PDB file of C-alpha atoms in Angstrom:
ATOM      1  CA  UNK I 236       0.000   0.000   0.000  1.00  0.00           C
ATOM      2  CA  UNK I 237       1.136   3.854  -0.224  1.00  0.00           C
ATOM      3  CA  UNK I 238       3.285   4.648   2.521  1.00  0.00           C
ATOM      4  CA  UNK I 239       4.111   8.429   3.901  1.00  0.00           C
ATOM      5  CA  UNK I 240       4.398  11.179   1.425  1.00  0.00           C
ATOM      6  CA  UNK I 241       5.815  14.337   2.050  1.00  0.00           C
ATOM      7  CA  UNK I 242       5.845  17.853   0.028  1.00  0.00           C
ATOM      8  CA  UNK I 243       7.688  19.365  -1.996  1.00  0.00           C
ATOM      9  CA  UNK I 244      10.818  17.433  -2.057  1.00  0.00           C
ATOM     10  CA  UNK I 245      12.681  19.828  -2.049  1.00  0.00           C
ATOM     11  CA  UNK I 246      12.192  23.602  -1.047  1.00  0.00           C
ATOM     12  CA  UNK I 247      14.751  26.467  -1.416  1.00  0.00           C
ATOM     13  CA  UNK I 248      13.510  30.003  -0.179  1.00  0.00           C
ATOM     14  CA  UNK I 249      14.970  33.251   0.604  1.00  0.00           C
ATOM     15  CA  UNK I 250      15.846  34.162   4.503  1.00  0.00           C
ATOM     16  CA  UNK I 251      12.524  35.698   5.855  1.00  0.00           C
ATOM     17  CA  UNK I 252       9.887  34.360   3.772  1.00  0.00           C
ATOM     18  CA  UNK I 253       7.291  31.602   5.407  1.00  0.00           C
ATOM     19  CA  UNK I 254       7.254  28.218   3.785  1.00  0.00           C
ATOM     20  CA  UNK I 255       4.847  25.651   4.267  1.00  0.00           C
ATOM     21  CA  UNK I 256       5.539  21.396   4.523  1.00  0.00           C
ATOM     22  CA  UNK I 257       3.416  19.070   3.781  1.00  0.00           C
ATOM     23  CA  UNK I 258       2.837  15.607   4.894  1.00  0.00           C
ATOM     24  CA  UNK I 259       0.226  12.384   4.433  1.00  0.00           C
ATOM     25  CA  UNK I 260       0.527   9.778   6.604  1.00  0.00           C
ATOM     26  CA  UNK I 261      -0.448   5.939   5.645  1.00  0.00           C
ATOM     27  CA  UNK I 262      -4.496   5.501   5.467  1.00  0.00           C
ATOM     28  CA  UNK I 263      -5.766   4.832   9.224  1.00  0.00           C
ATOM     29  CA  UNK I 264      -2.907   5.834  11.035  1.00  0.00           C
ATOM     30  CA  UNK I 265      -3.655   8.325  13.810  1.00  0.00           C
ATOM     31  CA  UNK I 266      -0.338   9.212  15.324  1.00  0.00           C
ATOM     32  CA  UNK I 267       2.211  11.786  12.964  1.00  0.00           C
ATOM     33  CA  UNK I 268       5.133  13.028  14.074  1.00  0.00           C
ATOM     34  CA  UNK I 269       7.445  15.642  12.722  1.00  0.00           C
ATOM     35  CA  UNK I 270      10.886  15.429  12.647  1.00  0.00           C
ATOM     36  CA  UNK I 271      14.107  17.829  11.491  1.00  0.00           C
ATOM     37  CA  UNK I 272      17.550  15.975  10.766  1.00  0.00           C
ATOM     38  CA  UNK I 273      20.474  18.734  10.155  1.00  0.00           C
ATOM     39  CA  UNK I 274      23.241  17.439   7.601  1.00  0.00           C
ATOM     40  CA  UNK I 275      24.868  14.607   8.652  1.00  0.00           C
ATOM     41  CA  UNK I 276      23.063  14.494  12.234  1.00  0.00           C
ATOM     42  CA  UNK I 277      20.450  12.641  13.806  1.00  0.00           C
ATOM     43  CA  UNK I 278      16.766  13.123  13.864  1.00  0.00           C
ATOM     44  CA  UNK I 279      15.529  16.087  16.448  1.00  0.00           C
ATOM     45  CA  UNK I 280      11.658  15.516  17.178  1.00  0.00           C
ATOM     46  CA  UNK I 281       9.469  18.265  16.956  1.00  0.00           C
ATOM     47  CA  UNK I 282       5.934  17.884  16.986  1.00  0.00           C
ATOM     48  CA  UNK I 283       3.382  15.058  17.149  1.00  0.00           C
ATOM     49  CA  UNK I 284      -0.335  14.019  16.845  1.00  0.00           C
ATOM     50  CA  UNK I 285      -2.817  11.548  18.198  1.00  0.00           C
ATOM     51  CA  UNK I 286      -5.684  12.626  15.799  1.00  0.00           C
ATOM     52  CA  UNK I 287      -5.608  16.363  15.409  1.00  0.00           C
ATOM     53  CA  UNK I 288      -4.728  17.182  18.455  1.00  0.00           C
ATOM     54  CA  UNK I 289      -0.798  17.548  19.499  1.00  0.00           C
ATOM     55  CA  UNK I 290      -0.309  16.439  23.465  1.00  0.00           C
ATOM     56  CA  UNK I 291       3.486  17.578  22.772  1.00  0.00           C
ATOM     57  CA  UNK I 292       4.967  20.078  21.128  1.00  0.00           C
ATOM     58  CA  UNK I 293       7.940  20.173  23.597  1.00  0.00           C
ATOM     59  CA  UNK I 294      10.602  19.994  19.963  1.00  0.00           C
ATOM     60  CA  UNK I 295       9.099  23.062  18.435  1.00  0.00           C
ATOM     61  CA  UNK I 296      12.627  25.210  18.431  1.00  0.00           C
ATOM     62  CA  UNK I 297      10.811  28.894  18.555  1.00  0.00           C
ATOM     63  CA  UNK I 298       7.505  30.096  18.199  1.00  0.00           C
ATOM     64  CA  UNK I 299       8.581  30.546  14.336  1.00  0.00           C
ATOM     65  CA  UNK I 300       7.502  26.863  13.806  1.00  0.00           C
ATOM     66  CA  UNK I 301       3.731  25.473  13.998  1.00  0.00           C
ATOM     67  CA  UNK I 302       2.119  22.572  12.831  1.00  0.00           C
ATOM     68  CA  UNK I 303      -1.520  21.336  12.162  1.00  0.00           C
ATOM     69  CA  UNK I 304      -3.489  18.387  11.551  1.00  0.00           C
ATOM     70  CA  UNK I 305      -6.630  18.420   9.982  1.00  0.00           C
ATOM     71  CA  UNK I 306      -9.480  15.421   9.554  1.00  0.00           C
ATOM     72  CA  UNK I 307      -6.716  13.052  10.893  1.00  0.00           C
ATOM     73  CA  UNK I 308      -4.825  12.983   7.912  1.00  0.00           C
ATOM     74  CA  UNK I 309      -2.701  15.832   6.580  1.00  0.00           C
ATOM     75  CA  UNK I 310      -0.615  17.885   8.511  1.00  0.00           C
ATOM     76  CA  UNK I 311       1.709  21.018   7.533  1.00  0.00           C
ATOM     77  CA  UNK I 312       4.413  22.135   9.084  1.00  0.00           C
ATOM     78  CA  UNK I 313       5.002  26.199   8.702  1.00  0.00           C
ATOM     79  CA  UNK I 314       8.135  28.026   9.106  1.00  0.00           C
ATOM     80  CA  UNK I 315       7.581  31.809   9.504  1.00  0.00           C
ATOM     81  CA  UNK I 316      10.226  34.547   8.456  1.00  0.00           C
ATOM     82  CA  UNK I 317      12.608  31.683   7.940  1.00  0.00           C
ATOM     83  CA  UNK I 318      16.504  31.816   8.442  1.00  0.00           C
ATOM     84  CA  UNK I 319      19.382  30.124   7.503  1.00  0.00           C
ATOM     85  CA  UNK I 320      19.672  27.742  10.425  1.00  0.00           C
ATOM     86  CA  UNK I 321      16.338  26.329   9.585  1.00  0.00           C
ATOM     87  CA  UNK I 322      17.739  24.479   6.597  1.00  0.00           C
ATOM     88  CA  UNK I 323      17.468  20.761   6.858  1.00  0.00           C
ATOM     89  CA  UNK I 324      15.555  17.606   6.138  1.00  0.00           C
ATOM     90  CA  UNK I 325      12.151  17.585   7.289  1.00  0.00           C
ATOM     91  CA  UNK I 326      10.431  14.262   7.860  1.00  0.00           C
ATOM     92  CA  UNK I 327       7.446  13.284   8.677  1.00  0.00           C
ATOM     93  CA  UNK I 328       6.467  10.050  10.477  1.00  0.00           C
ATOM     94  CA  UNK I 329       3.180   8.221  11.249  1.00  0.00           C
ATOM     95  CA  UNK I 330       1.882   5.291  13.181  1.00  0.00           C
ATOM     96  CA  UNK I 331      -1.234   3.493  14.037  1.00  0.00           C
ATOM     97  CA  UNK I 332      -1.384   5.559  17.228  1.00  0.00           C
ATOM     98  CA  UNK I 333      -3.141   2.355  19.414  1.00  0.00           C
ATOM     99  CA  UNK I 334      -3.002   3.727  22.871  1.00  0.00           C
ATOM    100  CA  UNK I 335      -1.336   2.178  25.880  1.00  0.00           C
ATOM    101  CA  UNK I 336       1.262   0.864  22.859  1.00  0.00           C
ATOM    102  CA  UNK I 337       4.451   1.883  21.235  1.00  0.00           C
ATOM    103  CA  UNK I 338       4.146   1.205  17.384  1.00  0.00           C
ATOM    104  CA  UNK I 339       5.975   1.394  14.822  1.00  0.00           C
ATOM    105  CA  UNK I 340       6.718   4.882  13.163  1.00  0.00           C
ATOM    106  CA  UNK I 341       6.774   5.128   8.923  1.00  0.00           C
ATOM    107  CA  UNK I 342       8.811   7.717   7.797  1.00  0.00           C
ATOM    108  CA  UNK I 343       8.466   9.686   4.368  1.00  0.00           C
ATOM    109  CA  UNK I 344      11.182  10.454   2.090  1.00  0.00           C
ATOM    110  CA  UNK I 345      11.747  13.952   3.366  1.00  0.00           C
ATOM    111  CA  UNK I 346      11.623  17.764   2.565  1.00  0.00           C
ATOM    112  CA  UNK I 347      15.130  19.028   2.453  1.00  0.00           C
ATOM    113  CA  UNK I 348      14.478  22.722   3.179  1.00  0.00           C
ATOM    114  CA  UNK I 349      17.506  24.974   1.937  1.00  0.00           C
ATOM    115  CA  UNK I 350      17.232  29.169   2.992  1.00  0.00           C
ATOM    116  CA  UNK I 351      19.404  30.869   1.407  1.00  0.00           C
TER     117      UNK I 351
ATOM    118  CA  UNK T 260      14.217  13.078  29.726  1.00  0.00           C
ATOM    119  CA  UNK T 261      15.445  10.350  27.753  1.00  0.00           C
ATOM    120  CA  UNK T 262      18.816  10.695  26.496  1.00  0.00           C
ATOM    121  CA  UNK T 263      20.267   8.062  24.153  1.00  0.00           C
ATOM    122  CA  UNK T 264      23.769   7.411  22.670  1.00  0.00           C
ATOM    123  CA  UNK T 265      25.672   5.459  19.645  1.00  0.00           C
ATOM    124  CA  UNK T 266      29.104   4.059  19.214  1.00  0.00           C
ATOM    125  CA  UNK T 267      30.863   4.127  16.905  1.00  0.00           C
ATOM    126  CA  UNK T 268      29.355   7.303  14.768  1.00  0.00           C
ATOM    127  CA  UNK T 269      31.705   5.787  11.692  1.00  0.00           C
ATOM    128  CA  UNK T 270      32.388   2.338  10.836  1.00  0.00           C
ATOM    129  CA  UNK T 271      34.171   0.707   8.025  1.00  0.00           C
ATOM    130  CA  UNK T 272      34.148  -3.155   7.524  1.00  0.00           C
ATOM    131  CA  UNK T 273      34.821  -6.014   4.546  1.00  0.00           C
ATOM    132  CA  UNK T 274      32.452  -6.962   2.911  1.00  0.00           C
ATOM    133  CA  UNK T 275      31.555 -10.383   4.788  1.00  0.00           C
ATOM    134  CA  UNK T 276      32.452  -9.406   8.077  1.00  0.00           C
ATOM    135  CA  UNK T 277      30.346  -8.443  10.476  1.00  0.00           C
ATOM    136  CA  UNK T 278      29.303  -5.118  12.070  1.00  0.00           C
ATOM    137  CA  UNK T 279      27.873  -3.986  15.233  1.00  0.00           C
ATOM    138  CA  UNK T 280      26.476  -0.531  16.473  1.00  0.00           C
ATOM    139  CA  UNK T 281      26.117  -0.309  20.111  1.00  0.00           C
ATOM    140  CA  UNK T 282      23.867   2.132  22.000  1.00  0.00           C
ATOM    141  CA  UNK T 283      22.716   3.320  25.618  1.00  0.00           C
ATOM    142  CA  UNK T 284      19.984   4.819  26.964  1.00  0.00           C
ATOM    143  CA  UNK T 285      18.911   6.723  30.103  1.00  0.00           C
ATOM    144  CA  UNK T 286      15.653   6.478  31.052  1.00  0.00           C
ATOM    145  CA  UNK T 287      15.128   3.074  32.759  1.00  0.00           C
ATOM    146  CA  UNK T 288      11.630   2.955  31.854  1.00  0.00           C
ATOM    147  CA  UNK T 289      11.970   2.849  27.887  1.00  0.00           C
ATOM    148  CA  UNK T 290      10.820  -0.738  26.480  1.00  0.00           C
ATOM    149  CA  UNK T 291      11.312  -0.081  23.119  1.00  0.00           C
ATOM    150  CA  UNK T 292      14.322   0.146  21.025  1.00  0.00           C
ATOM    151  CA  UNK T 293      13.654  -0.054  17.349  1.00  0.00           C
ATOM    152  CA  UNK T 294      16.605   0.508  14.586  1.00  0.00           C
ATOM    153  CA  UNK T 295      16.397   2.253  11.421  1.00  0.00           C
ATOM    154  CA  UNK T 296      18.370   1.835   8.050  1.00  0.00           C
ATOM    155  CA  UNK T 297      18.869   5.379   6.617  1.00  0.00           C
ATOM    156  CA  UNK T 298      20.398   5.699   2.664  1.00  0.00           C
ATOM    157  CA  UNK T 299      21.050   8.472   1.191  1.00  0.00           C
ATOM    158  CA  UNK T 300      18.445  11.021   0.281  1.00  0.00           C
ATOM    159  CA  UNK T 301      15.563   8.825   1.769  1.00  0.00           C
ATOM    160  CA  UNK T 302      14.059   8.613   4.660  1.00  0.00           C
ATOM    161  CA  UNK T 303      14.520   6.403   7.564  1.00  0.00           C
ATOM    162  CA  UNK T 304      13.655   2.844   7.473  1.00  0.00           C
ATOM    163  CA  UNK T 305      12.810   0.371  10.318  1.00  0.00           C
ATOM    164  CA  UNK T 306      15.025  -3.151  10.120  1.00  0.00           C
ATOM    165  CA  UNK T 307      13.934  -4.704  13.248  1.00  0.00           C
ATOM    166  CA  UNK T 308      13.118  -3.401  16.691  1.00  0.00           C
ATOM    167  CA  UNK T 309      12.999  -5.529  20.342  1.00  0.00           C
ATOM    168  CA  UNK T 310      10.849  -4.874  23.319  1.00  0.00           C
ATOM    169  CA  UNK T 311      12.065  -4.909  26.939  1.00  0.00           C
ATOM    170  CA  UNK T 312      10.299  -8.719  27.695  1.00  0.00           C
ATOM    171  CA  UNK T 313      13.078 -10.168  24.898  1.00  0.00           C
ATOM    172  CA  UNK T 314      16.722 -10.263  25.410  1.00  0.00           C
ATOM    173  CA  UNK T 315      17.634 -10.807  21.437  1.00  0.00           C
ATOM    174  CA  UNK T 316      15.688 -10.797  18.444  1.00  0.00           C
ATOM    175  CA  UNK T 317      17.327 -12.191  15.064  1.00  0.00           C
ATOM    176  CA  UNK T 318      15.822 -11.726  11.376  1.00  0.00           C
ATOM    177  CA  UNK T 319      17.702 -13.325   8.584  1.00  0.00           C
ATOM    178  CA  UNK T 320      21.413 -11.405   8.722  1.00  0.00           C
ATOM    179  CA  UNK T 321      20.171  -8.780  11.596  1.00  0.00           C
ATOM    180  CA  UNK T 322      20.551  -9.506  15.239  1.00  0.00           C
ATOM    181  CA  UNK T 323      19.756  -7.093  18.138  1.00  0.00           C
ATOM    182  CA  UNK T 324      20.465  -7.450  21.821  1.00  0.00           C
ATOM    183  CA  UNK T 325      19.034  -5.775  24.520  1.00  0.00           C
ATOM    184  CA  UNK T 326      20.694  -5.720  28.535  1.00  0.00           C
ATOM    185  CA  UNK T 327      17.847  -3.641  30.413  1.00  0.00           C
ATOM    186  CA  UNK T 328      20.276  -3.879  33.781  1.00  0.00           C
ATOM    187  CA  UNK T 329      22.771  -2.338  32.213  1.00  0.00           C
ATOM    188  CA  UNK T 330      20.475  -0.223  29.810  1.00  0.00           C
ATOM    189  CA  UNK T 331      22.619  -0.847  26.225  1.00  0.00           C
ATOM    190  CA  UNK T 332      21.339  -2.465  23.622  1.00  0.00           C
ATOM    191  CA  UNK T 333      23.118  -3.643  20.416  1.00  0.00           C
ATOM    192  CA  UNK T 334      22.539  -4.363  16.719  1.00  0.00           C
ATOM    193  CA  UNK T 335      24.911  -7.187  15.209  1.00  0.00           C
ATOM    194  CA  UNK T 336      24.969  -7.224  10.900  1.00  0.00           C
ATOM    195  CA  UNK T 337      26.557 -10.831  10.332  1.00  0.00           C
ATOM    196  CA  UNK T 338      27.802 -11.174   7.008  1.00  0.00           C
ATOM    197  CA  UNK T 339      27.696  -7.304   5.624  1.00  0.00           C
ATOM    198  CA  UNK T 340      26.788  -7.112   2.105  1.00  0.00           C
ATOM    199  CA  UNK T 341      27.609  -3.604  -0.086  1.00  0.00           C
ATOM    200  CA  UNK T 342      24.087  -2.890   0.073  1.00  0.00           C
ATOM    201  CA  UNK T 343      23.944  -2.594   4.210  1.00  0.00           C
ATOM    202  CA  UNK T 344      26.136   0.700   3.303  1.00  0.00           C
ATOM    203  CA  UNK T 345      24.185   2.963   5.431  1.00  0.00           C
ATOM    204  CA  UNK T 346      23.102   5.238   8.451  1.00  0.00           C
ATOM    205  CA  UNK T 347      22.023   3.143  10.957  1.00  0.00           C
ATOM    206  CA  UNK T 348      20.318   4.946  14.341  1.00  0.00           C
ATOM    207  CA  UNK T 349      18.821   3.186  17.506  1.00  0.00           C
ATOM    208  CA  UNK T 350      15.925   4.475  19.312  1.00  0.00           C
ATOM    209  CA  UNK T 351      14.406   4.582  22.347  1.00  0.00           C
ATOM    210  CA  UNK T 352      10.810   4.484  23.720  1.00  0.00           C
ATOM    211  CA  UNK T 353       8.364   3.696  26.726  1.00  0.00           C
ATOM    212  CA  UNK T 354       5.393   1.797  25.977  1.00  0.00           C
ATOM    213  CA  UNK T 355       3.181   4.019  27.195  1.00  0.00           C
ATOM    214  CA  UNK T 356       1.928   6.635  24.260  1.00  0.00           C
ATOM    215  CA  UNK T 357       5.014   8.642  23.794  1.00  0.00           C
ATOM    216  CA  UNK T 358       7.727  10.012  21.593  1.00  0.00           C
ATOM    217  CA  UNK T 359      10.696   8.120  20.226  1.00  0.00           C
ATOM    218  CA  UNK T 360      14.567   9.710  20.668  1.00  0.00           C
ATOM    219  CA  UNK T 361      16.717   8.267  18.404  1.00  0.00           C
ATOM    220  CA  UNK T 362      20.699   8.157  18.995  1.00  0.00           C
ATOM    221  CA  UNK T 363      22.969  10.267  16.257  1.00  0.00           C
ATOM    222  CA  UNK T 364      23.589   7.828  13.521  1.00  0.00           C
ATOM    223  CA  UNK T 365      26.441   5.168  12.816  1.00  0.00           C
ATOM    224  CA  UNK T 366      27.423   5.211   8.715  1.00  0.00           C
ATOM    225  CA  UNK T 367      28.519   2.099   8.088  1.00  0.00           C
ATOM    226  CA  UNK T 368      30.090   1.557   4.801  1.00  0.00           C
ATOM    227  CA  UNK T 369      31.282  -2.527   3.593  1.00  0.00           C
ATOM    228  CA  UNK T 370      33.820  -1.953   1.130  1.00  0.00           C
ATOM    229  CA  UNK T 371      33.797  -4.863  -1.811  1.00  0.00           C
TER     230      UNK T 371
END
């Protein structure tokens, strides 16, 4: 079946204008999670959601960065009046979201973000 | 919070030997530790995980360990193959509903 899409692919903007990220998460999963990996670094969580609601949002790195869900499917993930240490890969995750469980996360193939 | 580590960040091997990433956690209730397989210019892929009720977990070539006293757990790549040529991060979760941290990354390359 179709696994986690994310776009664009790729993004380049100019230092201080917004962008918007998109993601869709497998069919019937309830749990999405953003994450941001920096070149050649590990994955820093941001953001995630059981439904459309997001019980943490504890990664957000300044009030520059939202996110939102909407029906349970698609979320975006908006960087305002962005700068040049925003640049990275953007990936979005999801997961059935069964409560009281841990399961397994599906990542998508990325939005590498460049601000130039 | 949880904090959780990986050893060695780079590692080389011959093709046909084997290869193993090592990791530690910190938060002694996490009870589960998936891995992911990360090539280049996609995103991360899971390759086996093990929950805190097993102490070892083997699929085909793969192998992870788990020591909850000690809190480490391992991955073990028997036979490397070009194709494993990758970045390989460990993670750590609790079973209740929560977030998973994942270590920094090991890039393994297997040179032919």
């Amino acid at each position: 079946g179709a696994g986690v899409s994310q776009s664009p692919s790729n993004k380049v903007t100019e230092k201080g204008k917004d962008v918007e990220l998109r993601c869709d998460p497998i069919s019937g999963h309830t749990a999405l999670y953003w994450y941001r990996q920096r070149l050649g670094q590990g994955l820093e969580f941001l953001i995630y959601f059981q439904g459309n609601s997001a019980p943490d949002k504890s990664g957000l790195p300044s009030d520059r960065f939202s996110a939102e869900r909407t029906g349970e499917s698609v979320s975006t993930l908006t960087i305002q009046r962005t700068q040049q240490e925003d640049s990275a890969v953007y990936l979005c995750a999801s997961s059935l979201g069964a409560r009281g469980l841990v399961d397994t996360q599906y990542f998508g193939p990325g939005t590498r973000l460049t601000v130039l | 919070g949880e904090n959780v580590e990986q050893h060695p960040s780079t590692l080389s091997v011959q093709e046909g030997d084997s290869a193993v990433i090592k990791c530690t956690y910190s938060d002694s209730a996490s009870n589960y530790f998936p891995w992911y397989k990360q090539e280049l210019g996609k995103g991360p892929q899971l390759i086996i995980d093990i929950r805190s009720n097993v102490g070892e977990k083997k699929d085909q070539r793969i192998a992870v360990t788990l020591n909850k006293t000690a809190k480490h757990f391992s991955l073990h790549i028997t036979e490397t193959q070009p194709e494993d040529s990758a970045v390989y991060f460990c993670a750590a979760s609790k079973t209740s509903y929560d977030k998973v941290i994942f270590g920094p990354g090991t890039s393994l390359s297997v040179i032919p």
